Coordinates of C-alpha atoms and ligand atoms in Angstrom, one line a residue:
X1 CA -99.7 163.9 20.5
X2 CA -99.0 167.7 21.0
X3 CA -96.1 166.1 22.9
X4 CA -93.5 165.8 20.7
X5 CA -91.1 168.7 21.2
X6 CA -87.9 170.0 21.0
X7 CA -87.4 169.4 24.2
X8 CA -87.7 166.0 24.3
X9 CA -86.2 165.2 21.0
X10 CA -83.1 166.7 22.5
X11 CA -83.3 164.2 25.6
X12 CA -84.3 161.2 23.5
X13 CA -81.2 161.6 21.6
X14 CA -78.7 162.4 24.1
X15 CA -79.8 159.3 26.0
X16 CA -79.8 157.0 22.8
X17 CA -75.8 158.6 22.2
X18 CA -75.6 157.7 25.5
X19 CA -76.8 154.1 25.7
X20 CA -74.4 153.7 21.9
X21 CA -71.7 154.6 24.0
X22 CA -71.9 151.3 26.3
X23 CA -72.5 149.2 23.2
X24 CA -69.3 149.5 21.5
X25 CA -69.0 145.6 20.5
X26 CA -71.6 146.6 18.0
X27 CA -69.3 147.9 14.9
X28 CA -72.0 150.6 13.3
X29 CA -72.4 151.2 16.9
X30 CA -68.3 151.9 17.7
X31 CA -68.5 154.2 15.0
X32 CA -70.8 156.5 16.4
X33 CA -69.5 155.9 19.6
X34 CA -66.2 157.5 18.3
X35 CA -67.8 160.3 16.6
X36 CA -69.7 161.0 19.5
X37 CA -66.3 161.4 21.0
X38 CA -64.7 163.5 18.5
X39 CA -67.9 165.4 19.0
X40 CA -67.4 165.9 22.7
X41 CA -63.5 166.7 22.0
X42 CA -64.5 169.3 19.3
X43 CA -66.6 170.5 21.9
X44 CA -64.1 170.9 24.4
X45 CA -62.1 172.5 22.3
X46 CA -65.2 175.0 20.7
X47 CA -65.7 176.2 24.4
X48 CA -61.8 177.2 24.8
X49 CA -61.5 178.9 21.3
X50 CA -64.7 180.9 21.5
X51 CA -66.5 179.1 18.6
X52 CA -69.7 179.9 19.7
X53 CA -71.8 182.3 17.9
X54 CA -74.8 184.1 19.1
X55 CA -78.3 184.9 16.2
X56 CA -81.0 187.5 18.0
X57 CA -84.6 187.2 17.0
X58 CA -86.7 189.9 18.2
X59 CA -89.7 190.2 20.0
X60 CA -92.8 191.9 19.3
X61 CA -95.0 193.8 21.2
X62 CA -98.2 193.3 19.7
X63 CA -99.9 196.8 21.6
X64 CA -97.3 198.8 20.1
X65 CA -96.1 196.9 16.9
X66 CA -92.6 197.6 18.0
X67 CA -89.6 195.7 18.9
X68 CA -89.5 194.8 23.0
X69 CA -86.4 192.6 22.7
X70 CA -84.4 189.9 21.3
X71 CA -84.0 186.1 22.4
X72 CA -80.5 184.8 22.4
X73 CA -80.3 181.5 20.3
X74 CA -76.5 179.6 20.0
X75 CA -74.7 178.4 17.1
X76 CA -71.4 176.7 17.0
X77 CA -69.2 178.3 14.2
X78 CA -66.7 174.9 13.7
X79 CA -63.5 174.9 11.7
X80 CA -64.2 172.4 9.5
X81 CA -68.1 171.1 8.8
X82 CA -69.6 175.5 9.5
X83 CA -72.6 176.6 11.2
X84 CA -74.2 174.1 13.2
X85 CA -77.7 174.4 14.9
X86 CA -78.7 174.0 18.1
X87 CA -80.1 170.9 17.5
X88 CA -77.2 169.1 16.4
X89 CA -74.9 170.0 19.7
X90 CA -76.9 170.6 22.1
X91 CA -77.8 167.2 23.2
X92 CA -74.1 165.9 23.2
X93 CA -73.4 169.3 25.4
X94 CA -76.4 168.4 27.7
X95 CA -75.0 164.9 28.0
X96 CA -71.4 165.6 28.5
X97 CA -71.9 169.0 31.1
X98 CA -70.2 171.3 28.9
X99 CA -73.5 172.8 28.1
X100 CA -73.3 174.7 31.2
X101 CA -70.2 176.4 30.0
X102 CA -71.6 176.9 26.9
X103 CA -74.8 178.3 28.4
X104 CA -72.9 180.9 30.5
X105 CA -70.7 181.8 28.0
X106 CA -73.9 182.9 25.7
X107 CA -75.5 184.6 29.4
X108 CA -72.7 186.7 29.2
X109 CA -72.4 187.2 25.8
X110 CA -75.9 188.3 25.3
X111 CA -75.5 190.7 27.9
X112 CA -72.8 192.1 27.1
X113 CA -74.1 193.0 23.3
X114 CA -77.6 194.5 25.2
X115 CA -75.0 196.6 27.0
X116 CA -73.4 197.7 23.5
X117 CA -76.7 198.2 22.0
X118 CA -77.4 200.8 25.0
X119 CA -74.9 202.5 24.5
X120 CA -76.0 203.3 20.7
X121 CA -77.1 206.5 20.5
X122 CA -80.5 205.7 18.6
X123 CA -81.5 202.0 19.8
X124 CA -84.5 202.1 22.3
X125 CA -83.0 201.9 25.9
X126 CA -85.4 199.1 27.1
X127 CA -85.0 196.0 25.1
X128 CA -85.2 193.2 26.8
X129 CA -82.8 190.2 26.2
X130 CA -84.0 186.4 26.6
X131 CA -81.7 183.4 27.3
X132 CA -82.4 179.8 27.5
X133 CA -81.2 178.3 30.5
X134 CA -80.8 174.8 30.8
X135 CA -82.2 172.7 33.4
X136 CA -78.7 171.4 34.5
X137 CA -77.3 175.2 35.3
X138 CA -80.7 175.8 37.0
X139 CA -79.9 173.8 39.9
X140 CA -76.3 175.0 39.8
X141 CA -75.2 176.4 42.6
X142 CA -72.6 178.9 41.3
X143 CA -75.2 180.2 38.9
X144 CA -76.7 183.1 40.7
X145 CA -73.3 184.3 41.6
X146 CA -72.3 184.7 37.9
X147 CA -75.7 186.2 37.0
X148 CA -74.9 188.1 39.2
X149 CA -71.3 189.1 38.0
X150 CA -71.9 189.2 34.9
X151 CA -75.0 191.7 35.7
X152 CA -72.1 194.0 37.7
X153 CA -69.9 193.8 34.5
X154 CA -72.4 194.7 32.2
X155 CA -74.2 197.2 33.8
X156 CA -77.2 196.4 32.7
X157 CA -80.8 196.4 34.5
X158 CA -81.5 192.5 35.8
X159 CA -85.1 193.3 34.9
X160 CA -84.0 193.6 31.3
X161 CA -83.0 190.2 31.9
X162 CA -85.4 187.2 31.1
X163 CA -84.4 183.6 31.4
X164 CA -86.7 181.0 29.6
X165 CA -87.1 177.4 31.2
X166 CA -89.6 174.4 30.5
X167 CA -92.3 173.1 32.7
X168 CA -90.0 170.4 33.7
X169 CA -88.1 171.7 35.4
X170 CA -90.4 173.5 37.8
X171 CA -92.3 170.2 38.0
X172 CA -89.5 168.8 39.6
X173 CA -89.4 171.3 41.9
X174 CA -85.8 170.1 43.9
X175 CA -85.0 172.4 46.7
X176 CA -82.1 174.1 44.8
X177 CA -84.6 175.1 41.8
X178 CA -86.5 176.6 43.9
X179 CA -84.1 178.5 45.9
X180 CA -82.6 179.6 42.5
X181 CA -86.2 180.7 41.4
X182 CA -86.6 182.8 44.5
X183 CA -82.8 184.3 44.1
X184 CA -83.5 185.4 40.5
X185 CA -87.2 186.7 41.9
X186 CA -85.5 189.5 44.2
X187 CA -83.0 190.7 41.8
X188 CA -86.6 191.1 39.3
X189 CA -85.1 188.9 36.7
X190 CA -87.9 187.8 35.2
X191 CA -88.7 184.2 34.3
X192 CA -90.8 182.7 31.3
X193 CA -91.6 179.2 31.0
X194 CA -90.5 178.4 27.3
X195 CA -92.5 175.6 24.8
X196 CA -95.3 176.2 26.7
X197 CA -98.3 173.3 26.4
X198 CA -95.5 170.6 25.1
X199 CA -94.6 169.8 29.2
X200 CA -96.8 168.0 31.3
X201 CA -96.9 170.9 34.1
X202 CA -100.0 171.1 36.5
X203 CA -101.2 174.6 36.6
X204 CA -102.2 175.3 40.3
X205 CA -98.1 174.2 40.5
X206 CA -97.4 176.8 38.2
X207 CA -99.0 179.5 39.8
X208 CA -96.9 179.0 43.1
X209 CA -94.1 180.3 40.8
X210 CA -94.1 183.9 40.5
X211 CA -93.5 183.6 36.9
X212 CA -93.3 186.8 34.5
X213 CA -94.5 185.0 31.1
X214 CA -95.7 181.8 29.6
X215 CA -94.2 181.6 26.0
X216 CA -96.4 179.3 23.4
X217 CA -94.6 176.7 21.5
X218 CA -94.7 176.9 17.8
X219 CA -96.4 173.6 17.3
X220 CA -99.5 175.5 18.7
X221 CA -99.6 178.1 16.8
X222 CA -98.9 176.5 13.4
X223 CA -101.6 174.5 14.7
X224 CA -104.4 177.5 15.3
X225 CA -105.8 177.7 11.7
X226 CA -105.0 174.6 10.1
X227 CA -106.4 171.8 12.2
X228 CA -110.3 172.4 14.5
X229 CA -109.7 170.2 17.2
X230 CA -106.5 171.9 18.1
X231 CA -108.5 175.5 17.6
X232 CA -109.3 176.6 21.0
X233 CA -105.6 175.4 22.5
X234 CA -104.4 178.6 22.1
X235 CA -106.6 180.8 23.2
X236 CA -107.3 178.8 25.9
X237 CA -103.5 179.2 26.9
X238 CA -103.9 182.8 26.9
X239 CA -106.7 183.1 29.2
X240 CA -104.6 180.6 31.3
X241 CA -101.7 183.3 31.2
X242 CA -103.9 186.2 31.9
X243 CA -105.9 184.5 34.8
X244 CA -102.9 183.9 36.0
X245 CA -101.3 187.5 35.7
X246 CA -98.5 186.8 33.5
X247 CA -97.9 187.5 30.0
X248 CA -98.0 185.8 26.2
X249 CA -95.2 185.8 24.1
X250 CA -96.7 182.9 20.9
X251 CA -93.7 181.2 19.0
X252 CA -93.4 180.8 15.8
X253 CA -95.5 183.3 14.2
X254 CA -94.9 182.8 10.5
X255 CA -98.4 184.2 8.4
X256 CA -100.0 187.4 8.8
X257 CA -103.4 185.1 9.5
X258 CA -101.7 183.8 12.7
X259 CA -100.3 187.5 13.4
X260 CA -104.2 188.7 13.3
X261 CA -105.8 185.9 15.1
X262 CA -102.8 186.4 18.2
X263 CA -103.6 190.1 18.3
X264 CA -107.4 189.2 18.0
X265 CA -107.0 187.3 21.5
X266 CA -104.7 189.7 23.1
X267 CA -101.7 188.3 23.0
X268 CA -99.1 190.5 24.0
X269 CA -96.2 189.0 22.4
X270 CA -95.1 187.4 19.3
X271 CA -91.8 186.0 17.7
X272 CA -91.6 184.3 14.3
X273 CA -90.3 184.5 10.7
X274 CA -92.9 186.9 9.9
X275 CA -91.0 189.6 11.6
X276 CA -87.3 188.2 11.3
X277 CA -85.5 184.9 11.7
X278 CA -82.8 185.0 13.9
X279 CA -80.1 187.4 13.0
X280 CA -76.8 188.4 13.3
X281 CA -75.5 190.9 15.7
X282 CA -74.4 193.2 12.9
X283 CA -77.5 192.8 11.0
X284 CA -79.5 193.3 14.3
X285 CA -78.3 197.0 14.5
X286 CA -79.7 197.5 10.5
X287 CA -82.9 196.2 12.0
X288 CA -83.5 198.5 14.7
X289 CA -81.9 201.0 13.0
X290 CA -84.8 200.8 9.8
X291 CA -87.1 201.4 12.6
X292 CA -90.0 198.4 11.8
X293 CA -93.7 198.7 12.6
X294 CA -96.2 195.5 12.8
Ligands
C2E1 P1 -86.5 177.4 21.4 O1 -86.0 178.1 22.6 O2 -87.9 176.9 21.4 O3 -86.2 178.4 20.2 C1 -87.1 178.7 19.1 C2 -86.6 178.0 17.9 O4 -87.5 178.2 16.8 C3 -85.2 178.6 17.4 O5 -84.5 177.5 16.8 C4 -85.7 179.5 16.3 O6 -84.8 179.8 15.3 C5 -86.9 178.8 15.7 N1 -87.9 179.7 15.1 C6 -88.1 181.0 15.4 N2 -89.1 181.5 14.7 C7 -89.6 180.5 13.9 C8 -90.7 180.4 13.0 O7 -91.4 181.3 12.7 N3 -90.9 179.2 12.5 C9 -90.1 178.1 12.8 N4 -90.4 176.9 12.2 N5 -89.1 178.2 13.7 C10 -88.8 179.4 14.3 P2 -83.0 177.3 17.0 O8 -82.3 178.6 17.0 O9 -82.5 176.2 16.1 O10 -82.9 176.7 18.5 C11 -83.4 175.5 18.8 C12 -83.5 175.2 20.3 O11 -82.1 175.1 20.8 C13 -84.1 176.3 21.1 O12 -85.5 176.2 21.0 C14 -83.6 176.1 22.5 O13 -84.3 175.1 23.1 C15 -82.2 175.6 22.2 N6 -81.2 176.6 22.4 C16 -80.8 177.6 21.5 N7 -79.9 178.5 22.1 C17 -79.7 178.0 23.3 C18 -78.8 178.4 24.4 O14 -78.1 179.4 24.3 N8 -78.8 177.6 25.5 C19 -79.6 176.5 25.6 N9 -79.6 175.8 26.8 N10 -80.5 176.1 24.6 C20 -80.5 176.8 23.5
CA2 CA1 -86.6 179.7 23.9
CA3 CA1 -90.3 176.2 21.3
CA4 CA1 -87.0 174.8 23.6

Protein backbone atom coordinates (compact mmCIF):
# COMPACT_ATOMS: atom_id res chain seq x y z
CA UNK A 1 0.00 0.00 0.00
CA UNK A 2 2.96 2.58 0.26
CA UNK A 3 3.21 1.40 -3.34
CA UNK A 4 1.29 3.59 -5.25
CA UNK A 5 3.65 6.13 -6.78
CA UNK A 6 4.34 8.39 -9.36
CA UNK A 7 6.21 6.22 -10.91
CA UNK A 8 3.94 3.73 -11.58
CA UNK A 9 0.98 5.84 -12.15
CA UNK A 10 3.08 7.10 -15.11
CA UNK A 11 3.61 3.38 -16.41
CA UNK A 12 0.04 2.29 -15.78
CA UNK A 13 -1.19 4.94 -17.91
CA UNK A 14 1.15 4.91 -20.76
CA UNK A 15 0.47 1.24 -21.11
CA UNK A 16 -3.46 1.62 -20.78
CA UNK A 17 -2.90 4.65 -23.87
CA UNK A 18 -1.15 2.09 -25.26
CA UNK A 19 -3.37 -0.96 -25.12
CA UNK A 20 -6.46 2.05 -26.39
CA UNK A 21 -4.43 2.41 -29.32
CA UNK A 22 -4.98 -1.36 -30.58
CA UNK A 23 -8.70 -1.03 -29.75
CA UNK A 24 -9.85 1.49 -32.17
CA UNK A 25 -13.24 -0.43 -33.17
CA UNK A 26 -14.31 0.82 -29.83
CA UNK A 27 -15.69 4.50 -30.74
CA UNK A 28 -14.94 6.33 -27.06
CA UNK A 29 -11.91 4.33 -27.51
CA UNK A 30 -10.91 5.82 -31.38
CA UNK A 31 -11.34 9.04 -29.79
CA UNK A 32 -8.66 8.79 -27.42
CA UNK A 33 -6.79 6.89 -29.67
CA UNK A 34 -6.65 10.09 -31.95
CA UNK A 35 -5.97 12.46 -29.23
CA UNK A 36 -3.30 10.33 -28.12
CA UNK A 37 -2.04 10.97 -31.53
CA UNK A 38 -2.44 14.63 -31.75
CA UNK A 39 -0.68 14.34 -28.41
CA UNK A 40 2.33 12.55 -29.84
CA UNK A 41 2.28 15.06 -33.00
CA UNK A 42 2.16 18.10 -30.64
CA UNK A 43 4.89 16.46 -29.06
CA UNK A 44 6.89 16.15 -31.94
CA UNK A 45 6.45 19.36 -32.84
CA UNK A 46 7.09 20.76 -28.80
CA UNK A 47 10.56 19.10 -29.13
CA UNK A 48 11.46 21.00 -32.49
CA UNK A 49 10.08 24.44 -31.34
CA UNK A 50 11.70 24.51 -27.95
CA UNK A 51 8.39 24.42 -25.90
CA UNK A 52 9.75 22.95 -23.07
CA UNK A 53 10.18 24.95 -20.02
CA UNK A 54 12.34 24.20 -17.08
CA UNK A 55 10.81 25.23 -12.86
CA UNK A 56 14.01 24.80 -10.16
CA UNK A 57 13.14 23.84 -6.57
CA UNK A 58 15.93 24.13 -4.32
CA UNK A 59 17.52 21.98 -1.99
CA UNK A 60 18.21 22.41 1.50
CA UNK A 61 20.98 21.55 3.54
CA UNK A 62 19.59 20.97 6.80
CA UNK A 63 23.36 21.46 8.76
CA UNK A 64 23.62 24.76 7.28
CA UNK A 65 20.00 25.91 6.59
CA UNK A 66 21.15 27.13 3.23
CA UNK A 67 20.48 26.44 -0.30
CA UNK A 68 22.82 23.32 -1.76
CA UNK A 69 21.04 23.14 -5.11
CA UNK A 70 18.09 23.03 -7.26
CA UNK A 71 16.31 19.96 -8.97
CA UNK A 72 15.39 20.42 -12.59
CA UNK A 73 11.54 19.61 -13.08
CA UNK A 74 9.96 19.94 -16.97
CA UNK A 75 6.98 21.69 -18.11
CA UNK A 76 5.66 21.83 -21.67
CA UNK A 77 4.69 25.49 -22.43
CA UNK A 78 1.93 24.54 -25.54
CA UNK A 79 0.45 27.06 -27.87
CA UNK A 80 -2.87 26.46 -27.31
CA UNK A 81 -4.20 24.49 -23.88
CA UNK A 82 -0.63 26.48 -21.53
CA UNK A 83 1.45 24.99 -18.93
CA UNK A 84 1.16 21.38 -18.66
CA UNK A 85 2.67 19.19 -15.81
CA UNK A 86 4.76 16.51 -15.88
CA UNK A 87 2.25 14.26 -15.31
CA UNK A 88 0.18 14.83 -18.18
CA UNK A 89 3.07 14.24 -20.96
CA UNK A 90 5.32 12.43 -19.59
CA UNK A 91 3.76 9.10 -19.97
CA UNK A 92 2.80 9.69 -23.80
CA UNK A 93 6.69 10.79 -24.13
CA UNK A 94 7.90 7.61 -22.27
CA UNK A 95 5.64 5.56 -24.60
CA UNK A 96 6.45 7.18 -27.87
CA UNK A 97 10.59 7.64 -27.18
CA UNK A 98 10.63 11.21 -27.51
CA UNK A 99 11.10 11.40 -23.83
CA UNK A 100 14.67 10.87 -24.43
CA UNK A 101 14.93 13.95 -26.42
CA UNK A 102 13.01 15.73 -24.14
CA UNK A 103 15.15 14.47 -21.25
CA UNK A 104 18.40 15.61 -22.93
CA UNK A 105 17.13 18.70 -24.01
CA UNK A 106 16.28 19.62 -20.10
CA UNK A 107 20.16 17.77 -19.17
CA UNK A 108 21.42 20.48 -21.20
CA UNK A 109 19.35 23.03 -20.30
CA UNK A 110 19.78 22.68 -16.68
CA UNK A 111 23.34 22.87 -17.14
CA UNK A 112 23.59 25.39 -19.00
CA UNK A 113 21.47 27.87 -16.49
CA UNK A 114 23.92 26.30 -13.39
CA UNK A 115 26.71 27.60 -15.75
CA UNK A 116 24.91 31.18 -15.99
CA UNK A 117 24.21 31.22 -12.35
CA UNK A 118 28.19 30.80 -11.83
CA UNK A 119 28.93 33.21 -13.61
CA UNK A 120 26.73 35.65 -11.32
CA UNK A 121 28.81 37.53 -9.38
CA UNK A 122 26.92 36.91 -5.85
CA UNK A 123 25.33 33.22 -6.29
CA UNK A 124 27.22 30.63 -4.23
CA UNK A 125 29.69 28.75 -6.72
CA UNK A 126 28.70 25.21 -5.51
CA UNK A 127 25.09 24.56 -6.20
CA UNK A 128 24.40 21.46 -7.23
CA UNK A 129 21.87 20.82 -10.04
CA UNK A 130 19.58 17.54 -10.12
CA UNK A 131 17.95 15.98 -13.25
CA UNK A 132 15.69 13.08 -13.65
CA UNK A 133 16.81 10.66 -16.01
CA UNK A 134 14.56 8.30 -17.34
CA UNK A 135 15.06 4.70 -17.38
CA UNK A 136 14.88 4.48 -21.18
CA UNK A 137 18.05 7.10 -21.70
CA UNK A 138 19.79 5.15 -18.93
CA UNK A 139 20.52 2.23 -20.99
CA UNK A 140 21.14 4.54 -23.96
CA UNK A 141 24.15 4.16 -25.38
CA UNK A 142 24.86 7.66 -26.72
CA UNK A 143 24.05 9.01 -23.32
CA UNK A 144 27.42 9.23 -21.72
CA UNK A 145 28.78 10.83 -24.75
CA UNK A 146 26.35 13.79 -24.53
CA UNK A 147 26.82 14.11 -20.74
CA UNK A 148 29.73 14.28 -21.58
CA UNK A 149 29.46 17.05 -24.30
CA UNK A 150 27.27 18.90 -22.82
CA UNK A 151 29.68 18.88 -19.50
CA UNK A 152 32.62 20.31 -22.10
CA UNK A 153 30.08 23.00 -23.35
CA UNK A 154 29.09 24.09 -20.08
CA UNK A 155 32.00 24.05 -18.26
CA UNK A 156 30.72 23.06 -15.34
CA UNK A 157 32.13 20.48 -12.58
CA UNK A 158 30.41 16.82 -13.36
CA UNK A 159 30.37 16.51 -9.51
CA UNK A 160 27.94 19.40 -9.46
CA UNK A 161 26.00 17.15 -11.46
CA UNK A 162 23.45 14.69 -9.83
CA UNK A 163 21.12 12.46 -11.79
CA UNK A 164 18.06 10.92 -9.88
CA UNK A 165 16.82 7.35 -10.96
CA UNK A 166 14.31 4.81 -9.29
CA UNK A 167 15.05 1.49 -7.73
CA UNK A 168 13.86 -0.06 -10.87
CA UNK A 169 15.97 0.44 -12.80
CA UNK A 170 19.01 -0.77 -10.80
CA UNK A 171 16.90 -3.84 -9.97
CA UNK A 172 17.05 -4.64 -13.37
CA UNK A 173 20.40 -4.44 -13.50
CA UNK A 174 20.99 -5.03 -17.64
CA UNK A 175 24.55 -4.97 -18.54
CA UNK A 176 24.26 -1.49 -20.26
CA UNK A 177 22.84 0.12 -16.81
CA UNK A 178 25.44 -0.97 -15.33
CA UNK A 179 28.16 0.01 -17.53
CA UNK A 180 26.45 3.48 -17.65
CA UNK A 181 26.51 3.49 -13.75
CA UNK A 182 30.13 2.83 -13.74
CA UNK A 183 30.85 5.59 -16.67
CA UNK A 184 28.98 8.34 -14.69
CA UNK A 185 30.93 6.89 -11.37
CA UNK A 186 34.46 7.96 -12.83
CA UNK A 187 33.55 11.30 -14.10
CA UNK A 188 32.08 11.74 -10.02
CA UNK A 189 28.67 12.42 -11.20
CA UNK A 190 26.86 11.51 -8.59
CA UNK A 191 23.76 9.40 -8.52
CA UNK A 192 20.57 9.42 -6.12
CA UNK A 193 17.96 6.91 -6.26
CA UNK A 194 14.78 9.14 -6.46
CA UNK A 195 11.05 8.00 -4.65
CA UNK A 196 12.89 6.13 -2.44
CA UNK A 197 10.69 3.21 -0.43
CA UNK A 198 7.86 3.25 -3.32
CA UNK A 199 10.26 0.51 -5.54
CA UNK A 200 10.63 -2.87 -4.59
CA UNK A 201 14.64 -2.69 -4.45
CA UNK A 202 16.61 -5.31 -2.26
CA UNK A 203 19.07 -3.40 -0.25
CA UNK A 204 22.26 -5.64 -0.13
CA UNK A 205 21.60 -4.98 -4.27
CA UNK A 206 21.68 -1.51 -3.61
CA UNK A 207 24.70 -1.31 -1.82
CA UNK A 208 26.74 -2.87 -4.84
CA UNK A 209 25.93 0.52 -6.39
CA UNK A 210 28.18 3.19 -5.36
CA UNK A 211 25.32 5.46 -4.95
CA UNK A 212 25.75 9.23 -3.65
CA UNK A 213 22.08 9.64 -2.09
CA UNK A 214 18.83 7.97 -1.36
CA UNK A 215 16.03 10.65 -1.82
CA UNK A 216 12.65 9.85 0.28
CA UNK A 217 9.42 10.02 -1.55
CA UNK A 218 6.94 12.44 -0.30
CA UNK A 219 4.35 9.86 0.52
CA UNK A 220 6.66 9.10 3.49
CA UNK A 221 7.11 11.98 4.82
CA UNK A 222 3.51 13.35 4.67
CA UNK A 223 3.13 10.08 6.29
CA UNK A 224 5.64 10.62 9.46
CA UNK A 225 3.27 12.50 11.88
CA UNK A 226 -0.06 11.68 10.73
CA UNK A 227 -0.39 7.97 10.64
CA UNK A 228 1.68 5.43 13.79
CA UNK A 229 2.14 2.51 11.89
CA UNK A 230 3.93 4.29 9.11
CA UNK A 231 6.06 6.22 12.01
CA UNK A 232 9.30 4.55 12.09
CA UNK A 233 9.49 4.27 7.96
CA UNK A 234 11.40 7.10 7.87
CA UNK A 235 13.69 7.08 10.18
CA UNK A 236 14.33 3.75 9.48
CA UNK A 237 15.21 4.85 5.81
CA UNK A 238 17.76 7.16 7.15
CA UNK A 239 19.65 4.88 9.17
CA UNK A 240 19.41 2.63 6.05
CA UNK A 241 21.15 5.70 4.07
CA UNK A 242 23.67 6.27 6.69
CA UNK A 243 24.72 2.56 7.21
CA UNK A 244 25.05 2.54 3.96
CA UNK A 245 27.30 5.82 3.53
CA UNK A 246 25.14 7.81 1.38
CA UNK A 247 23.11 10.74 2.06
CA UNK A 248 19.18 11.92 2.76
CA UNK A 249 17.54 14.27 0.78
CA UNK A 250 13.29 13.78 2.29
CA UNK A 251 10.69 14.96 -0.43
CA UNK A 252 8.05 16.81 0.10
CA UNK A 253 8.69 18.65 3.15
CA UNK A 254 5.66 20.88 3.51
CA UNK A 255 5.19 21.83 7.67
CA UNK A 256 7.68 23.09 9.95
CA UNK A 257 6.69 19.80 12.28
CA UNK A 258 8.07 17.53 9.41
CA UNK A 259 11.13 20.19 8.97
CA UNK A 260 11.90 19.55 12.85
CA UNK A 261 11.32 15.86 13.08
CA UNK A 262 13.88 15.47 9.62
CA UNK A 263 16.52 17.53 11.32
CA UNK A 264 15.71 15.69 14.64
CA UNK A 265 16.98 12.36 12.77
CA UNK A 266 19.70 13.88 10.88
CA UNK A 267 18.67 14.16 7.75
CA UNK A 268 20.77 16.00 5.66
CA UNK A 269 18.54 17.15 2.97
CA UNK A 270 15.22 18.41 2.49
CA UNK A 271 13.06 19.76 -0.49
CA UNK A 272 9.35 20.81 -0.25
CA UNK A 273 6.90 23.71 -0.32
CA UNK A 274 7.99 24.87 2.95
CA UNK A 275 11.00 26.35 1.39
CA UNK A 276 9.77 27.02 -2.27
CA UNK A 277 7.69 25.24 -4.92
CA UNK A 278 9.37 24.95 -8.07
CA UNK A 279 10.25 28.20 -9.65
CA UNK A 280 11.12 29.95 -12.53
CA UNK A 281 14.61 30.64 -13.66
CA UNK A 282 14.10 34.36 -13.29
CA UNK A 283 12.47 34.11 -10.04
CA UNK A 284 15.28 31.65 -8.97
CA UNK A 285 17.95 34.46 -9.06
CA UNK A 286 15.45 36.74 -6.54
CA UNK A 287 15.73 33.68 -4.37
CA UNK A 288 19.21 33.36 -3.98
CA UNK A 289 19.67 36.71 -4.27
CA UNK A 290 17.26 37.43 -0.77
CA UNK A 291 19.82 35.17 0.73
CA UNK A 292 17.20 32.53 2.75
CA UNK A 293 18.04 30.88 6.07
CA UNK A 294 16.02 27.57 7.45
P1 LIG B 1 9.65 13.70 -8.75
O1 LIG B 1 11.00 13.56 -9.35
O2 LIG B 1 9.31 12.81 -7.61
O3 LIG B 1 9.52 15.25 -8.40
C1 LIG B 1 8.90 15.75 -7.26
C2 LIG B 1 7.51 16.29 -7.56
O4 LIG B 1 6.94 16.72 -6.32
C3 LIG B 1 7.50 17.51 -8.46
O5 LIG B 1 6.33 17.43 -9.23
C4 LIG B 1 7.43 18.65 -7.46
O6 LIG B 1 6.87 19.83 -8.01
C5 LIG B 1 6.54 18.07 -6.42
N1 LIG B 1 6.73 18.67 -5.10
C6 LIG B 1 7.82 19.33 -4.66
N2 LIG B 1 7.67 19.72 -3.38
C7 LIG B 1 6.45 19.29 -2.99
C8 LIG B 1 5.71 19.38 -1.76
O7 LIG B 1 6.16 19.93 -0.76
N3 LIG B 1 4.49 18.78 -1.74
C9 LIG B 1 3.97 18.15 -2.82
N4 LIG B 1 2.75 17.60 -2.72
N5 LIG B 1 4.64 18.05 -4.00
C10 LIG B 1 5.86 18.61 -4.08
P2 LIG B 1 6.34 17.73 -10.79
O8 LIG B 1 7.23 18.90 -11.09
O9 LIG B 1 4.91 17.80 -11.24
O10 LIG B 1 7.02 16.47 -11.41
C11 LIG B 1 6.38 15.21 -11.38
C12 LIG B 1 7.29 14.12 -11.84
O11 LIG B 1 7.59 14.23 -13.22
C13 LIG B 1 8.65 14.10 -11.12
O12 LIG B 1 8.52 13.47 -9.88
C14 LIG B 1 9.47 13.31 -12.10
O13 LIG B 1 9.31 11.91 -11.90
C15 LIG B 1 8.87 13.68 -13.44
N6 LIG B 1 9.73 14.66 -14.12
C16 LIG B 1 9.79 16.00 -13.93
N7 LIG B 1 10.73 16.56 -14.72
C17 LIG B 1 11.29 15.53 -15.42
C18 LIG B 1 12.33 15.47 -16.43
O14 LIG B 1 12.97 16.46 -16.81
N8 LIG B 1 12.62 14.22 -16.92
C19 LIG B 1 11.96 13.11 -16.51
N9 LIG B 1 12.30 11.93 -17.04
N10 LIG B 1 10.99 13.14 -15.57
C20 LIG B 1 10.65 14.34 -15.04
CA1 LIG C 1 13.07 13.65 -8.72
CA1 LIG D 1 8.90 11.50 -5.59
CA1 LIG E 1 9.52 10.38 -9.58
Amino acid sequence: EYLLRDADTAMYRAKALGRARYHIFDPAMYQEAIQLLEMENDLRRAIERQEFLIYYQPIISLTTGMIAGFEALVRWQHPVRGLIDPIDFIPIAEETGLINDINIWVLQSACQQLRTWQNHPTIPKNLTISINLTARLLSHPNLISQVDQIIYETNIKSASLQLEITESVIMENTEAVKRMLQQMKEREIKLVIDDFGTGYSSLSYLHRFSLHALKIDKSFVKRMQDNQEDMGLVPAMISIAKSMSMSVIAEGVETKEQLEELKSLNCEFAQGYLFSKPLEQELVVDLLASNPRW
